[in-house]
Amino acid sequence: MTNFKTRVGVDIGGTFTDVALAHAGGLSTCKVLTNYAQPEQAILDGIQLAADQAGIDLGAIEQVIHGTTLVTNALIERRGAKLAFITTEGFRDVIEMRSENRFEQYDLNLTLPIPLVARQHRLTLNERMGPSGEVLLPLDRDEVEQMVQTITAGDYDAVAIGLIHSYANDAHEVQMAEALRAAEPDLSISISSVISPQMRELPRFNTVIANAYVQPQVADYLGRLVQRLKDAGVGAPVFMLHSGGGLMSVEDAAEQPVRLLESGPAGGAIFAADYARAHGLGKVLSFDMGGTTAKICLIEEGAPKTANTFEVARTYRFKKGSGMTVSTPVVEMVEIGAGGGSIASIDAMGRIQVGPKSAASEPGPACYGRGGQEPTVTDSNLLLGRLDPENFAGGAIPLRPDASDKAVASRLTETTGLSVQDAAFGVTEMVDENMANAARVHTVENGRDIEHFTMIGFGGGAPLHACRLCEKLGIKALLIPPGAGVGSAIGFLKAPFSYEASRGMFQRLSTFDADAVNTMLQELEAEARAFVDAGAKGQETETKLTAFMRYSGQGWEIPVPLPHKVFEESDSTLILAAFEDAYRALFGRTIDGLACEITNWSLIVSTVLPAVARAERHSNGAGANALRSRTFYDAAKRKTVEAQEVAREALTPGMTIDGPAIVVERETTTIVTSAYKVIGQGDGSLLLLRKEDAP
């Protein structure tokens, strides 16, 4: 971690840009609408607002940490560079053929994702490496020169190079890249042996292509951002949160932008994990709901679940396998199109559907009064009494209930015959059920029982919906941390500097080659430390090693944590025991008589997180004073209920109020349904407990 005292975290979302400024006097936060034309302008506006709240000069800021959806959006919207892909002869169609898996088994009109590179721009070299790195067919120098001429004549913005088995020997990729750089010094070039040096050509090719596709745009954006910050008086270094939940320099991010795919949501998982440790919670379901999407992540023993592959730009948003699989370290979560700006409609069968299309910040929900005509989740929450039209976003955005009423009436009630209230309830209930289903599937896929988890809710929309979600899932306890409305931005400030280096090296465990493994691990550690030292040189670090293993004949691997050490041949027994423990934990059994294989290795170097102060736990106490009485529609009771409105600051440690209640603050609103009670905690969190389970 860093010793800087004045740091700012900025998260650009689909609807709001969140800012969290840590300074000597505490934490100042704000939300501003995302500026799609100039994302950096919203950052500058938000930082200025937070600095004004804190009473500090912009020049006092010592560090800026940023997360962005720019990479994901560019891939989804196909707004990238004019790109060429160079691969081995015979493999140009790998990214179009994909795998044999059909994500919709019986759909005869299945729509597959269109490759980022059209076939005429996928070029081939007559060369070949073997899986152990041996040269089977040398790369001809004349062919390299001919390829350089083809690229130059094609007037490409970027080039991705992915040759077969380059993870085992990168000589041909490097030779091709050096020739291109000599001829076109300004050309953006990505090679798979740097971006994703792992087995399996489909995810490796996808990853290097995605990196090259967005690299010019991301480099331009980050360059503008750094310059605009300097012009505004913020001369501090800028760091990016990568998808794996750590910080990297802005220069490294510009070279490997594919690592930024889930940078914003990863900040939210870090935020939730920090409070899980503070409250001693071993099993946590983090629930992050913003203006455009909702994200759900498992956090166990204070650490979010991670993965080494991620799927982006799905053609069927909720269908696993319908997107482009990229191989990059990522905090594993399920994401659905359910946010405050998600648009409600009536489908061909007369049913209310919500999302994935969002009103975002431009024009925004109808109640924003910015030209939006479609009914959204925010409009529905407003009509159900869950939002105060005069105090939304601290009063910065006055809401118009009449506009919400008109949007719901014209688009939802005319075709269904429902009342406006029933239609609004249908919208919120559909969203909550979608999120509950996603949470159930995510926990079942990971072999967990969701009822034993505590939910931590954050993001502008989560506190509005989390209590109802807990009712649907049978979860007994819900934690809403302080600053929940800008949780991801606060999470940026809690992230370590880290880097995950990976390498494909296939070995049967029966023929474990310790010398080869040790040489490879030394290279991975040097690579990872170089990235970490760029932002945290001299700080204490820790190293985590993972081998990806499987039984022979299986099609996929599982991650197996191993001690970071110098291995000996006899350590094959230790590795086998670790694999069987991990396999048994995931599947409940091991398989006798099958050999074991290692396919890929991963090594993470990260700065050491400071110890988290344990929060003082309160489960009951004196009643809190209500500001006033309000009504809202309680979904479980199917009726409007009288609720007490309480200011969040009034819920000091131990102060309690029974639901139905509404807890208000500047960045969000927490709805406490009739089945729950809320208790203030020692660290400023709100603990919601089901009444029959509360002490």
XYZ file of C-alpha atoms in Angstrom:
695
model
C 0.000 0.000 0.000
C 0.994 3.635 -0.152
C 1.870 6.195 2.513
C 0.300 9.060 0.585
C -2.232 10.952 2.713
C -4.190 12.759 0.006
C -5.407 10.330 -2.635
C -8.402 10.263 -4.940
C -10.213 7.280 -6.433
C -12.367 7.788 -9.533
C -14.744 5.212 -11.006
C -16.457 5.902 -14.330
C -19.716 3.963 -14.563
C -22.393 3.793 -17.210
C -24.509 6.442 -15.456
C -22.445 8.095 -12.723
C -18.802 8.912 -12.209
C -17.959 8.340 -8.538
C -15.194 10.169 -6.692
C -13.692 9.388 -3.272
C -11.027 11.758 -1.908
C -9.067 10.597 1.137
C -7.347 13.432 3.022
C -6.126 14.316 6.490
C -9.633 15.345 7.542
C -11.290 12.086 6.436
C -13.090 11.124 3.231
C -14.973 13.373 0.803
C -17.169 11.759 -1.847
C -19.457 12.787 -4.678
C -21.284 11.497 -7.758
C -21.550 13.311 -11.085
C -23.234 12.193 -14.288
C -20.858 10.423 -16.675
C -19.837 12.463 -19.692
C -19.815 10.071 -22.657
C -18.275 12.544 -25.101
C -15.437 13.510 -22.717
C -15.127 11.020 -19.839
C -12.185 12.926 -18.399
C -14.364 16.019 -17.934
C -16.597 14.202 -15.426
C -13.453 13.136 -13.561
C -12.224 16.724 -13.331
C -15.651 17.979 -12.254
C -15.959 15.296 -9.590
C -12.460 15.806 -8.205
C -13.079 19.553 -7.982
C -16.350 19.000 -6.085
C -14.686 16.577 -3.653
C -11.734 18.927 -3.149
C -14.114 21.823 -2.435
C -15.901 19.685 0.173
C -12.570 18.824 1.788
C -11.326 22.414 1.593
C -8.073 21.443 -0.104
C -6.302 22.636 -3.229
C -6.073 20.316 -6.239
C -2.300 20.584 -6.055
C -2.368 18.832 -2.680
C -3.541 15.570 -4.240
C -0.637 13.124 -4.190
C -2.101 10.178 -6.096
C -4.969 9.515 -8.523
C -6.399 5.985 -8.898
C -8.786 5.370 -11.752
C -11.035 2.588 -12.997
C -12.937 2.739 -16.246
C -15.397 0.825 -18.417
C -13.808 2.291 -21.555
C -12.241 -1.027 -22.637
C -15.412 -3.067 -22.112
C -17.575 -0.468 -23.839
C -15.219 -0.240 -26.828
C -15.383 -4.013 -27.305
C -19.162 -4.181 -26.888
C -19.820 -1.224 -29.180
C -17.080 -2.202 -31.685
C -15.385 1.185 -31.431
C -11.770 0.159 -31.868
C -8.772 0.419 -34.137
C -8.478 -0.704 -37.739
C -6.766 -3.963 -36.929
C -4.767 -6.725 -38.597
C -4.140 -10.102 -37.000
C -1.055 -12.126 -37.920
C -1.120 -15.828 -37.101
C 0.285 -19.172 -38.210
C -0.775 -20.619 -41.569
C -3.890 -22.745 -41.085
C -5.111 -20.972 -37.928
C -6.631 -17.749 -39.241
C -10.183 -18.991 -38.589
C -9.701 -20.096 -34.963
C -11.420 -16.981 -33.593
C -14.411 -17.555 -35.885
C -14.700 -21.320 -35.411
C -14.569 -20.805 -31.611
C -15.084 -23.956 -29.519
C -17.563 -26.789 -29.982
C -19.775 -25.508 -27.154
C -23.255 -24.215 -28.043
C -24.507 -21.781 -25.432
C -28.106 -22.218 -26.682
C -28.402 -25.914 -27.477
C -31.618 -25.944 -29.504
C -31.631 -22.511 -31.150
C -31.437 -23.129 -34.900
C -30.929 -19.400 -35.506
C -28.078 -19.057 -33.047
C -26.220 -15.761 -33.407
C -22.509 -16.132 -32.725
C -20.291 -13.180 -31.858
C -18.700 -11.570 -34.895
C -14.875 -11.618 -34.638
C -13.190 -8.279 -34.026
C -11.011 -8.880 -37.096
C -12.666 -9.644 -40.441
C -11.216 -12.593 -42.353
C -9.537 -10.465 -45.005
C -7.521 -8.758 -42.251
C -6.368 -12.049 -40.703
C -2.968 -12.718 -42.260
C -0.777 -15.805 -41.969
C 2.898 -16.763 -41.755
C 4.264 -20.105 -42.890
C 6.003 -20.975 -39.597
C 5.463 -23.403 -36.727
C 6.560 -23.863 -33.123
C 6.034 -27.118 -31.242
C 4.264 -27.308 -27.858
C 7.598 -27.650 -26.076
C 9.101 -24.644 -27.832
C 10.963 -26.541 -30.550
C 11.142 -24.900 -33.994
C 9.274 -27.153 -36.414
C 9.230 -24.704 -39.329
C 11.564 -21.656 -39.264
C 10.232 -18.190 -40.013
C 11.489 -17.018 -43.407
C 13.034 -13.527 -43.451
C 11.660 -12.760 -46.925
C 8.150 -13.680 -45.747
C 8.551 -11.314 -42.785
C 9.476 -8.475 -45.131
C 6.501 -9.260 -47.348
C 4.211 -9.149 -44.308
C 5.638 -5.767 -43.308
C 4.800 -4.424 -46.778
C 1.256 -5.834 -46.544
C 0.679 -4.163 -43.170
C 2.119 -0.862 -44.377
C -0.060 -0.889 -47.490
C -3.144 -1.739 -45.412
C -2.885 1.493 -43.384
C -3.699 -0.294 -40.125
C -3.888 1.442 -36.735
C -2.866 -1.654 -34.785
C -1.562 -5.184 -35.277
C -2.073 -8.258 -33.094
C 0.364 -11.155 -33.446
C -0.629 -14.605 -32.195
C 1.386 -17.580 -33.416
C 0.867 -21.204 -32.453
C 2.665 -22.264 -29.236
C 4.323 -18.880 -28.802
C 3.808 -19.252 -25.033
C 6.515 -21.934 -25.200
C 8.841 -20.013 -27.567
C 8.206 -16.388 -28.520
C 11.089 -16.020 -31.001
C 8.909 -15.821 -34.132
C 6.437 -13.360 -32.595
C 9.280 -11.127 -31.431
C 10.978 -11.274 -34.846
C 7.754 -10.236 -36.593
C 7.068 -7.447 -34.097
C 10.600 -6.029 -34.371
C 10.355 -5.912 -38.155
C 7.041 -4.033 -37.958
C 8.356 -1.560 -35.382
C 11.397 -0.834 -37.538
C 9.165 -0.005 -40.507
C 6.254 1.636 -38.602
C 7.497 3.115 -35.288
C 4.075 4.581 -34.425
C 2.108 1.400 -35.121
C 0.400 -0.169 -32.092
C 1.619 -3.776 -31.808
C 0.509 -6.479 -29.362
C 2.013 -9.974 -29.198
C 0.321 -12.893 -27.485
C 3.491 -14.108 -25.752
C 3.427 -10.871 -23.738
C -0.312 -10.260 -23.382
C -1.412 -13.864 -22.648
C 1.393 -16.463 -22.751
C -0.866 -19.426 -21.964
C -2.058 -22.631 -23.591
C -5.202 -22.714 -25.756
C -5.082 -20.648 -28.908
C -8.709 -19.409 -28.846
C -8.546 -17.373 -25.600
C -4.935 -16.383 -26.305
C -5.782 -15.081 -29.787
C -8.920 -13.344 -28.500
C -6.934 -11.658 -25.743
C -4.158 -10.275 -27.925
C -6.718 -9.126 -30.519
C -8.826 -7.371 -27.858
C -5.709 -5.686 -26.479
C -4.617 -4.411 -29.897
C -8.173 -3.384 -30.807
C -8.534 -0.945 -27.895
C -4.913 0.060 -27.347
C -4.802 3.221 -29.497
C -8.082 4.498 -28.032
C -7.101 3.758 -24.415
C -3.629 5.233 -24.839
C -5.169 8.395 -26.295
C -7.741 8.640 -23.475
C -5.196 8.080 -20.710
C -2.849 10.604 -22.292
C -5.648 13.189 -22.398
C -6.624 12.430 -18.812
C -3.101 12.846 -17.450
C -2.644 16.099 -19.371
C -6.034 17.506 -18.331
C -5.271 16.701 -14.691
C -1.923 18.486 -14.960
C -3.567 21.488 -16.594
C -6.073 21.603 -13.699
C -3.255 21.569 -11.153
C -3.226 17.845 -10.305
C 0.353 16.829 -10.990
C 0.095 13.574 -9.038
C 0.901 10.228 -10.675
C -2.086 8.340 -12.082
C -2.558 4.619 -11.473
C -5.182 2.275 -12.865
C -7.052 -0.498 -11.093
C -6.780 -3.654 -13.198
C -9.323 -6.456 -13.409
C -7.457 -8.630 -10.936
C -7.991 -6.100 -8.152
C -4.572 -4.407 -8.013
C -2.977 -1.171 -9.149
C -0.761 -0.681 -12.177
C 0.887 2.399 -13.654
C -0.934 4.366 -16.324
C 1.932 3.612 -18.734
C 1.555 -0.149 -18.230
C -2.211 0.163 -18.591
C -1.758 1.900 -21.935
C 0.372 -1.041 -23.133
C -1.924 -3.768 -21.774
C -5.424 -2.228 -21.691
C -7.065 -5.672 -21.829
C -6.230 -5.895 -18.110
C -8.688 -3.046 -17.481
C -11.778 -4.976 -18.648
C -13.412 -5.176 -15.196
C -11.450 -2.503 -13.362
C -14.457 -0.682 -11.892
C -16.297 -3.758 -10.552
C -13.014 -5.094 -9.136
C -12.819 -1.984 -6.953
C -16.234 -2.831 -5.534
C -15.103 -6.360 -4.656
C -12.064 -4.926 -2.848
C -14.351 -2.531 -0.963
C -16.595 -5.411 0.159
C -13.647 -7.655 1.059
C -12.209 -4.933 3.299
C -15.450 -4.753 5.305
C -15.738 -8.542 5.359
C -12.365 -8.686 7.128
C -13.286 -5.828 9.478
C -16.471 -7.625 10.567
C -14.907 -11.084 10.691
C -17.217 -12.443 7.989
C -15.921 -15.613 6.345
C -18.680 -15.979 3.740
C -19.866 -12.856 1.944
C -21.929 -12.197 -1.165
C -21.024 -8.750 -2.460
C -23.836 -6.983 -4.300
C -22.888 -3.933 -6.366
C -25.746 -2.201 -8.181
C -25.186 1.045 -10.032
C -27.015 2.910 -12.731
C -26.411 0.420 -15.550
C -25.483 -3.027 -14.212
C -25.475 -5.170 -11.089
C -22.483 -7.298 -10.089
C -22.401 -10.216 -7.658
C -19.173 -11.693 -6.289
C -18.280 -14.338 -3.703
C -15.851 -13.258 -0.992
C -14.497 -15.961 1.292
C -12.065 -15.479 4.163
C -11.724 -11.808 3.244
C -10.681 -12.322 -0.390
C -12.784 -12.065 -3.573
C -12.883 -15.083 -5.850
C -10.631 -14.668 -8.894
C -10.282 -16.350 -12.282
C -7.872 -16.275 -15.215
C -10.484 -16.010 -17.963
C -13.328 -13.608 -18.587
C -16.100 -13.329 -21.143
C -16.874 -9.976 -22.727
C -19.359 -8.624 -25.293
C -21.919 -11.421 -25.047
C -24.452 -11.568 -27.881
C -26.896 -13.101 -25.362
C -26.235 -11.045 -22.253
C -27.126 -13.722 -19.726
C -25.750 -16.688 -21.672
C -22.349 -17.959 -20.641
C -20.407 -18.852 -23.785
C -22.068 -16.290 -26.046
C -19.247 -13.773 -25.739
C -15.557 -13.471 -26.463
C -13.419 -15.346 -23.940
C -10.251 -13.495 -23.015
C -7.477 -14.812 -20.833
C -6.588 -12.173 -18.265
C -6.599 -12.117 -14.438
C -9.988 -10.967 -13.180
C -12.083 -10.831 -10.035
C -14.733 -13.427 -10.829
C -18.278 -12.105 -10.698
C -21.605 -12.397 -12.448
C -22.868 -9.231 -14.101
C -26.387 -8.563 -15.345
C -28.063 -5.593 -16.988
C -29.946 -4.459 -13.889
C -29.281 -0.917 -12.729
C -31.187 2.220 -11.904
C -31.189 3.227 -15.555
C -32.283 -0.172 -16.904
C -35.269 0.315 -19.222
C -38.532 -1.591 -18.715
C -40.646 -2.784 -21.629
C -43.405 -5.235 -22.520
C -42.349 -8.304 -24.519
C -44.339 -10.166 -27.192
C -46.065 -12.261 -24.524
C -47.248 -9.215 -22.577
C -44.703 -9.620 -19.778
C -42.668 -6.874 -18.126
C -38.998 -7.151 -19.042
C -36.164 -5.029 -17.658
C -32.819 -4.327 -19.345
C -30.253 -4.925 -20.571
C -30.667 -1.607 -22.412
C -30.067 1.352 -20.122
C -30.973 5.029 -20.221
C -27.511 5.636 -18.699
C -26.674 9.293 -17.997
C -27.729 10.540 -21.423
C -30.681 11.042 -21.422
C -31.124 9.176 -18.133
C -34.357 7.982 -16.501
C -37.508 9.953 -17.310
C -37.551 11.471 -13.812
C -34.184 13.183 -14.423
C -35.949 15.603 -16.772
C -33.157 15.365 -19.342
C -35.231 14.066 -22.232
C -35.653 10.420 -21.237
C -39.027 8.959 -22.230
C -38.599 5.298 -21.259
C -39.608 3.911 -17.831
C -36.627 2.732 -15.803
C -35.945 1.082 -12.458
C -35.236 4.502 -10.928
C -38.603 5.791 -12.162
C -40.303 2.779 -10.591
C -38.523 3.211 -7.260
C -39.565 6.853 -7.230
C -43.230 5.982 -7.855
C -43.104 3.366 -5.079
C -41.937 5.944 -2.539
C -38.429 4.547 -2.140
C -36.724 7.718 -3.366
C -37.175 11.285 -2.150
C -37.564 13.502 -5.249
C -36.129 16.487 -3.368
C -33.084 14.717 -1.944
C -31.724 12.496 -4.735
C -27.911 12.685 -5.009
C -27.948 15.147 -2.130
C -30.441 17.320 -3.977
C -28.114 17.781 -6.961
C -30.598 16.033 -9.268
C -34.230 16.937 -8.445
C -36.518 14.153 -9.613
C -39.860 14.551 -11.401
C -42.488 12.008 -10.293
C -44.882 13.307 -12.971
C -42.403 12.343 -15.704
C -42.004 8.868 -14.186
C -45.777 8.465 -13.976
C -46.152 9.449 -17.622
C -43.384 7.089 -18.798
C -44.757 4.096 -16.894
C -48.344 4.829 -17.924
C -47.582 5.253 -21.623
C -45.156 2.343 -22.037
C -46.315 -0.241 -19.491
C -49.897 0.229 -18.328
C -51.641 0.848 -21.646
C -50.770 -2.606 -22.995
C -51.075 -4.575 -19.739
C -54.045 -2.943 -18.022
C -52.035 -2.634 -14.801
C -52.193 0.415 -12.580
C -49.125 2.646 -12.507
C -48.214 1.377 -9.034
C -48.609 -2.270 -10.013
C -46.519 -1.732 -13.138
C -43.791 -0.001 -11.112
C -43.864 -2.874 -8.614
C -43.604 -5.334 -11.492
C -40.491 -3.572 -12.777
C -38.676 -3.648 -9.426
C -39.777 -7.204 -8.672
C -38.532 -8.389 -12.066
C -35.148 -6.751 -11.452
C -34.892 -8.245 -7.966
C -35.826 -11.707 -9.232
C -33.252 -11.503 -12.040
C -30.559 -10.576 -9.542
C -31.648 -13.282 -7.102
C -31.495 -15.909 -9.862
C -28.025 -14.734 -10.884
C -26.851 -14.957 -7.264
C -28.279 -18.468 -6.847
C -26.619 -19.730 -10.030
C -23.283 -18.128 -9.120
C -23.167 -19.710 -5.668
C -24.368 -23.127 -6.890
C -21.730 -23.136 -9.652
C -19.149 -22.624 -6.920
C -20.590 -25.334 -4.676
C -21.858 -22.954 -1.991
C -25.089 -22.596 -0.004
C -26.198 -18.986 -0.324
C -28.273 -18.943 2.873
C -25.099 -19.138 4.953
C -23.664 -15.948 3.448
C -23.879 -12.345 4.624
C -24.627 -9.826 1.902
C -22.626 -6.610 1.601
C -24.472 -4.081 -0.551
C -23.008 -0.993 -2.193
C -23.334 1.191 -5.256
C -26.049 3.776 -5.680
C -28.795 1.206 -6.315
C -27.895 -1.736 -4.055
C -29.123 -0.292 -0.721
C -32.526 0.256 -2.359
C -32.823 -3.382 -3.451
C -30.564 -5.404 -1.137
C -33.108 -6.053 1.617
C -35.659 -7.424 -0.852
C -32.909 -9.511 -2.453
C -32.082 -11.001 0.951
C -35.744 -11.879 1.420
C -35.748 -13.784 -1.863
C -32.457 -15.564 -1.143
C -33.110 -16.412 2.515
C -30.110 -14.375 3.656
C -30.397 -13.322 7.298
C -27.846 -10.510 7.512
C -27.031 -7.548 5.267
C -24.243 -4.990 5.733
C -24.319 -1.537 4.121
C -20.855 0.051 4.672
C -20.331 3.805 4.987
C -19.781 5.412 1.591
C -21.706 2.576 -0.051
C -22.969 4.857 -2.832
C -19.404 5.280 -4.119
C -18.062 1.925 -2.911
C -15.992 1.086 -5.987
C -14.147 4.413 -5.869
C -13.378 3.868 -2.169
C -12.245 0.345 -3.021
C -9.637 1.820 -5.369
C -8.042 3.516 -2.362
C -7.795 0.169 -0.548
C -6.235 -1.778 -3.428
C -2.645 -3.039 -3.346
C -0.153 -2.599 -6.148
C -0.095 -6.006 -7.775
C 0.620 -7.831 -10.993
C -0.121 -11.374 -12.095
C 2.340 -12.954 -14.497
C 1.336 -16.218 -16.156
C 2.909 -18.782 -18.440
C 1.816 -21.941 -20.182
C 4.038 -24.943 -19.433
C 2.513 -28.375 -19.900
C 3.893 -31.152 -17.708
C 2.698 -34.518 -16.522
C 3.186 -34.681 -12.763
C 4.798 -38.093 -13.188
C 7.610 -36.416 -15.181
C 7.796 -33.207 -13.127
C 10.812 -31.139 -14.228
C 11.727 -28.993 -11.217
C 14.603 -27.162 -12.956
C 12.390 -26.027 -15.839
C 9.675 -24.910 -13.432
C 12.117 -22.975 -11.231
C 13.602 -21.166 -14.250
C 10.135 -20.232 -15.463
C 9.054 -19.025 -11.996
C 12.120 -16.806 -11.713
C 11.147 -15.161 -15.010
C 7.552 -14.692 -13.858
C 8.642 -13.139 -10.567
C 11.006 -10.737 -12.316
C 8.214 -9.693 -14.680
C 5.693 -9.174 -11.888
C 8.103 -7.287 -9.634
C 9.045 -4.917 -12.448
C 5.384 -3.896 -12.784
C 4.853 -3.536 -9.017
C 8.063 -1.544 -8.568
C 6.778 0.977 -11.114
C 4.310 2.206 -8.492
C 5.451 0.828 -5.149
C 9.226 0.402 -5.194
C 10.629 -0.474 -1.798
C 7.305 -1.449 -0.233
C 6.786 -4.802 1.451
C 5.369 -7.405 -0.932
C 3.954 -10.908 -0.847
C 3.972 -13.579 -3.549
C 1.256 -16.092 -4.391
C 1.780 -19.045 -6.712
C -0.970 -20.993 -8.484
C -0.736 -24.014 -10.768
C -3.644 -24.845 -13.066
C -4.108 -28.611 -13.006
C -6.401 -31.364 -14.237
C -6.685 -35.104 -14.551
C -5.455 -36.454 -17.893
C -8.308 -36.457 -20.364
C -10.208 -33.615 -18.730
C -10.956 -30.529 -20.804
C -10.402 -27.851 -18.177
C -8.208 -27.109 -15.180
C -8.737 -25.954 -11.633
C -6.529 -23.442 -9.765
C -4.295 -25.054 -7.151
C -2.523 -22.745 -4.640
C 1.077 -23.808 -4.014
C 3.850 -22.529 -1.723
C 6.223 -20.100 -3.409
C 9.527 -21.938 -3.161
C 12.374 -23.494 -5.095
C 10.945 -26.830 -6.178
C 12.677 -30.193 -6.141
C 11.780 -33.312 -8.077
C 10.335 -34.869 -4.902
C 7.840 -31.986 -4.583
C 5.587 -33.727 -7.088
C 4.063 -35.440 -4.038
C 3.328 -32.052 -2.425
C 1.769 -30.746 -5.648
C -0.391 -33.857 -6.031
C -1.701 -33.499 -2.477
C -2.535 -29.808 -3.096
C -4.359 -30.707 -6.314
C -6.417 -33.421 -4.624
C -7.353 -31.061 -1.783
C -8.502 -28.396 -4.262
C -10.351 -30.950 -6.424
C -12.092 -32.480 -3.418
C -13.136 -29.041 -2.124
C -14.721 -28.232 -5.496
C -16.256 -31.578 -6.480
C -16.477 -33.494 -3.207
C -14.236 -36.363 -4.359
C -11.058 -37.251 -6.234
C -10.597 -39.746 -9.093
C -8.381 -42.760 -8.532
C -6.108 -44.131 -11.208
C -5.814 -41.021 -13.423
C -2.569 -39.146 -14.016
C -2.388 -35.412 -13.197
C -1.209 -32.603 -15.468
C -0.121 -28.994 -15.040
C -1.014 -26.701 -17.931
C -0.430 -23.108 -16.789
C 1.300 -21.281 -13.942
C 0.413 -17.961 -12.356
C 2.490 -15.861 -9.969
C 1.173 -12.729 -8.241
C 3.375 -10.149 -6.544
C 1.459 -7.575 -4.508
C 2.112 -5.038 -1.803
C 1.018 -6.135 1.656
C -2.336 -4.796 2.809
C -2.337 -3.136 6.223
C -4.172 -4.934 8.997
C -7.849 -4.037 9.107
C -9.185 -2.717 12.405
C -11.952 -4.989 13.676
C -15.316 -3.253 13.762
C -17.231 -3.158 17.022
C -20.263 -5.395 16.559
C -23.682 -4.275 17.791
C -26.819 -6.395 17.499
C -29.323 -4.312 19.456
C -29.661 -1.013 21.254
C -31.720 2.094 21.829
C -34.183 3.300 19.234
C -33.064 5.969 16.776
C -34.954 9.220 16.325
C -36.863 9.470 13.068
C -36.781 12.580 10.905
C -40.327 12.069 9.665
C -42.807 9.461 8.516
C -42.918 8.314 4.868
C -44.612 5.574 2.927
C -43.136 3.084 0.485
C -44.358 -0.045 -1.251
C -43.173 -3.167 0.622
C -42.826 -5.886 -2.015
C -43.102 -8.841 0.386
C -46.335 -7.497 1.899
C -47.685 -6.369 -1.481
C -48.864 -3.082 -0.014
C -47.785 0.431 0.887
C -46.472 0.680 4.447
C -45.823 3.538 6.862
C -42.076 3.885 7.398
C -39.794 5.950 9.598
C -37.190 8.019 7.773
C -33.859 8.174 9.591
C -30.706 10.066 8.711
C -27.778 7.698 8.426
C -25.670 9.776 10.816
C -28.373 9.263 13.475
C -27.689 5.517 13.488
C -24.684 5.748 15.778
C -23.202 2.501 17.176
C -25.953 0.452 18.761
C -28.838 2.671 17.660
C -31.650 0.546 16.253
C -34.810 0.993 14.232
C -37.283 -1.663 13.168
C -38.442 -1.912 9.586
C -40.227 -0.672 7.658
C -37.742 2.185 7.608
C -35.839 4.394 5.154
C -32.253 5.411 5.906
C -31.207 8.459 3.898
C -27.783 9.819 3.005
C -26.319 11.888 0.199
C -25.251 9.172 -2.249
C -27.934 6.529 -1.738
C -30.979 5.383 0.249
C -31.302 2.159 2.246
C -34.736 0.520 2.273
C -35.406 -1.603 5.377
C -38.386 -3.841 4.707
C -40.912 -4.896 7.352
C -39.080 -8.193 7.947
C -35.778 -6.579 8.977
C -34.328 -4.219 11.563
C -31.272 -1.992 11.165
C -28.535 -1.387 13.758
C -25.691 1.128 13.574
C -22.214 -0.409 13.814
C -18.944 0.791 15.306
C -17.376 1.550 11.925
C -20.397 3.450 10.595
C -21.868 0.464 8.752
C -25.545 -0.436 8.847
C -26.334 -4.014 9.853
C -29.742 -5.263 8.723
C -30.930 -8.426 10.479
C -34.047 -10.453 9.907
C -36.217 -9.779 12.957
C -36.807 -13.378 13.976
C -33.063 -14.068 13.811
C -31.904 -10.905 15.582
C -30.763 -11.253 19.223
